[in-house]
PDB file of C-alpha atoms in Angstrom:
ATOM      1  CA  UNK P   1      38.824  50.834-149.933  1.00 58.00           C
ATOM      2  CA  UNK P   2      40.457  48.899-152.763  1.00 71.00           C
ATOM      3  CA  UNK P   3      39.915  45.665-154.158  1.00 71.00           C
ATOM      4  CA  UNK P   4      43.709  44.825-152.787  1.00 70.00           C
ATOM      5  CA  UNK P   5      43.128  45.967-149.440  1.00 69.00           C
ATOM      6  CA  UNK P   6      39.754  43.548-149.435  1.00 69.00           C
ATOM      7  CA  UNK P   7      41.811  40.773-150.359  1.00 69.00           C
ATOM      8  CA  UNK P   8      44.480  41.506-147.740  1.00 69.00           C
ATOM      9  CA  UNK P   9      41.553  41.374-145.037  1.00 65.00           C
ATOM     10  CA  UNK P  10      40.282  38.078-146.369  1.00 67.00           C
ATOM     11  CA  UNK P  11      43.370  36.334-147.341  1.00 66.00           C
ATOM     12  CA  UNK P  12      44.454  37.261-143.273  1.00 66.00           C
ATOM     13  CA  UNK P  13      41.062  36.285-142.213  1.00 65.00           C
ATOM     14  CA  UNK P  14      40.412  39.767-140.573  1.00 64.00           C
ATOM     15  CA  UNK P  15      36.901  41.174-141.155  1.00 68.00           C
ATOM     16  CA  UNK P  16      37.360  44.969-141.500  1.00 65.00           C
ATOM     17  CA  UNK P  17      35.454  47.459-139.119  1.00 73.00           C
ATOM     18  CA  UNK P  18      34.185  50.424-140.837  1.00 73.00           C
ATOM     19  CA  UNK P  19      33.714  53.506-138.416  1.00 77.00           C
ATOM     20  CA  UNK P  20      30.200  55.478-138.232  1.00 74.00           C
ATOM     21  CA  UNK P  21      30.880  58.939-139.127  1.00 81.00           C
ATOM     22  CA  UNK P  22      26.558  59.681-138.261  1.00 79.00           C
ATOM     23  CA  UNK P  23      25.761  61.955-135.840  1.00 86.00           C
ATOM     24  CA  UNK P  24      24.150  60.296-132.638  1.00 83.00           C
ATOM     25  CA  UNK P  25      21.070  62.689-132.448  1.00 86.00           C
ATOM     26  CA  UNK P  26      20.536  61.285-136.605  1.00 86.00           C
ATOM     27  CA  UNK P  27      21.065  57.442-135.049  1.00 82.00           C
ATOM     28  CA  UNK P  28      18.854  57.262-132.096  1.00 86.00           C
ATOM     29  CA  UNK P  29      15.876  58.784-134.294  1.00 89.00           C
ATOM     30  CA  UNK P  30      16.775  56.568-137.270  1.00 84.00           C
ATOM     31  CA  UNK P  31      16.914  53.738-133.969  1.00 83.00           C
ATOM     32  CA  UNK P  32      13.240  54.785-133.314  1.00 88.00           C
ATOM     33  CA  UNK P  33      11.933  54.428-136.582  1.00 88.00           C
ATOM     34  CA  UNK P  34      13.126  51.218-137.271  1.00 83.00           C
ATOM     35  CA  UNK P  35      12.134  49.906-134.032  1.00 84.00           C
ATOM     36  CA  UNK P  36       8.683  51.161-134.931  1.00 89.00           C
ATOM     37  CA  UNK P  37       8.166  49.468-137.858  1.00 86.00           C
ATOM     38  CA  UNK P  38       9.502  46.361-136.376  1.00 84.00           C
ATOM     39  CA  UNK P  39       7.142  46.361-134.300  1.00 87.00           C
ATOM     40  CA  UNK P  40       4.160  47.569-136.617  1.00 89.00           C
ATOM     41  CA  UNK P  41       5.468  44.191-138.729  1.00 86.00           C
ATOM     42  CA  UNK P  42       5.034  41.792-135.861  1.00 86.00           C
ATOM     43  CA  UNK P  43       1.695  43.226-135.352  1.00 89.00           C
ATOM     44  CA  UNK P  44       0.724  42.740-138.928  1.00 88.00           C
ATOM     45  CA  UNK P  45       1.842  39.296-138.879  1.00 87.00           C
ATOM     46  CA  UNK P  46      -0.135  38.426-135.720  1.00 88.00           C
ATOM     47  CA  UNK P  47      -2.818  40.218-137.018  1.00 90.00           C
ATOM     48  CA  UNK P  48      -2.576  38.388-140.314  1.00 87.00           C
ATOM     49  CA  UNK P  49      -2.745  34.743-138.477  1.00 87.00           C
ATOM     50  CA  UNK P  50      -5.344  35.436-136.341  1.00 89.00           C
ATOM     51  CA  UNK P  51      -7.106  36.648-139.284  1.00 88.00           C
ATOM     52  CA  UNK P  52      -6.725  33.866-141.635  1.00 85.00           C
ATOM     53  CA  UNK P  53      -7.591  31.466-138.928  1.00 84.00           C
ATOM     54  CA  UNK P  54     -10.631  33.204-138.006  1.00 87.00           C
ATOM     55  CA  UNK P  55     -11.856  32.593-141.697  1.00 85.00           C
ATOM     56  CA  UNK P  56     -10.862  28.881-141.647  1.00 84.00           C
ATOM     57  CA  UNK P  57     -12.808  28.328-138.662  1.00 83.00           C
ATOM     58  CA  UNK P  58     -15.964  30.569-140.701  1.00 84.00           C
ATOM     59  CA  UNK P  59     -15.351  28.097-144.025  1.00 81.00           C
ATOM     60  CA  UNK P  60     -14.638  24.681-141.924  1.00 76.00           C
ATOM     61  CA  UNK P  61     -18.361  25.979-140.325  1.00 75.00           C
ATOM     62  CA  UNK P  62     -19.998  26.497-143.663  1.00 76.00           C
ATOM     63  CA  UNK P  63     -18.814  23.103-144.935  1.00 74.00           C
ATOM     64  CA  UNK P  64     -17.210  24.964-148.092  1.00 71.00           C
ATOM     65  CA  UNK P  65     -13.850  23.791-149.266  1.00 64.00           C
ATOM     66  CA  UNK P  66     -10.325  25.333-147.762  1.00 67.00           C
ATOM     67  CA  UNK P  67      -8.159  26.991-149.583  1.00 74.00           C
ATOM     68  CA  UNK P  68      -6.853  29.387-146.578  1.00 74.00           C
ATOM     69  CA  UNK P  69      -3.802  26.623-146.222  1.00 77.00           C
ATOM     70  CA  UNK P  70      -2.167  28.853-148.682  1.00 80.00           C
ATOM     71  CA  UNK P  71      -3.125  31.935-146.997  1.00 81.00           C
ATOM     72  CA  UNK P  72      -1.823  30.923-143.993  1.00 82.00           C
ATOM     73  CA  UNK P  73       1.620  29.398-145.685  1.00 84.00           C
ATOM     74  CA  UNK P  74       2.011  33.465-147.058  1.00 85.00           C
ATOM     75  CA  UNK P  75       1.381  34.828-143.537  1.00 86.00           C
ATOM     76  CA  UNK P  76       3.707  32.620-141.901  1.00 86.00           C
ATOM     77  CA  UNK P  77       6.159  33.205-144.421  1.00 88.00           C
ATOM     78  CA  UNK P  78       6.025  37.057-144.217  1.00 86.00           C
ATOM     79  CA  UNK P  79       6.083  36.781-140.527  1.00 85.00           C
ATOM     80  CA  UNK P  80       9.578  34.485-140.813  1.00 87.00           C
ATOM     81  CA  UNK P  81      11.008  37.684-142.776  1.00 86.00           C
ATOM     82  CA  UNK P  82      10.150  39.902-140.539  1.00 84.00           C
ATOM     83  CA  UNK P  83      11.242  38.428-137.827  1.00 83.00           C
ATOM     84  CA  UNK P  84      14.839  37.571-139.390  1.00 85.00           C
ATOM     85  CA  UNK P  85      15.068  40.902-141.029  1.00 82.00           C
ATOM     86  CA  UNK P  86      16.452  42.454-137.954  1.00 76.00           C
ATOM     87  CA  UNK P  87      19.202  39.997-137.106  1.00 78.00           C
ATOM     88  CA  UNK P  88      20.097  39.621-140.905  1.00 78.00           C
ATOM     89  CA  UNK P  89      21.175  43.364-141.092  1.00 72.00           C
ATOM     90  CA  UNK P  90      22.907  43.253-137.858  1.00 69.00           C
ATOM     91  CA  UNK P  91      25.253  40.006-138.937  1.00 72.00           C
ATOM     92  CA  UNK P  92      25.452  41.891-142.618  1.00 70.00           C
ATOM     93  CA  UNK P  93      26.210  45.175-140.975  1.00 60.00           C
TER      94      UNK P  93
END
């Protein structure tokens, strides 16, 4: 595509739709695998809260000093990029 027919698309306000020349058999596996990690990621990230709770609670009972806040501001924010990866690529793509 050239740069003239990308500026005919935006100056009409038209968003051009590309056409997928993959084979479906190379789609549904590459549908699979993505799905799969998805879900590996979601499991992380509960994993990752539940874990980082589970040694505030241990500290808080020691009586030593917290420093798990940021811990817990990491996991949450890895678990906010997983779960908007998905629907990022879909709106970019």
């Amino acid at each position: 595509m050239k740069m003239a027919d990308v500026y005919r698309y935006l100056a009409d306000g038209g968003v051009p739709q590309p056409k997928s020349d993959a084979p479906p058999e190379l789609t549904s596996k590459v549908d699979t695998v993505l799905g799969i990690v998805a879900w590996a990621g979601t499991a992380a990230g509960v994993a990752g809260v539940l874990i980082t709770g589970a040694m505030m609670a241990m500290s808080m009972r020691r009586g030593e000093g917290s420093e798990h806040m940021g811990r817990l501001g990491m996991v949450l924010g890895g678990c906010v990029l997983v779960a908007t990866a998905g629907p990022l690529v879909n709106f970019v793509f």
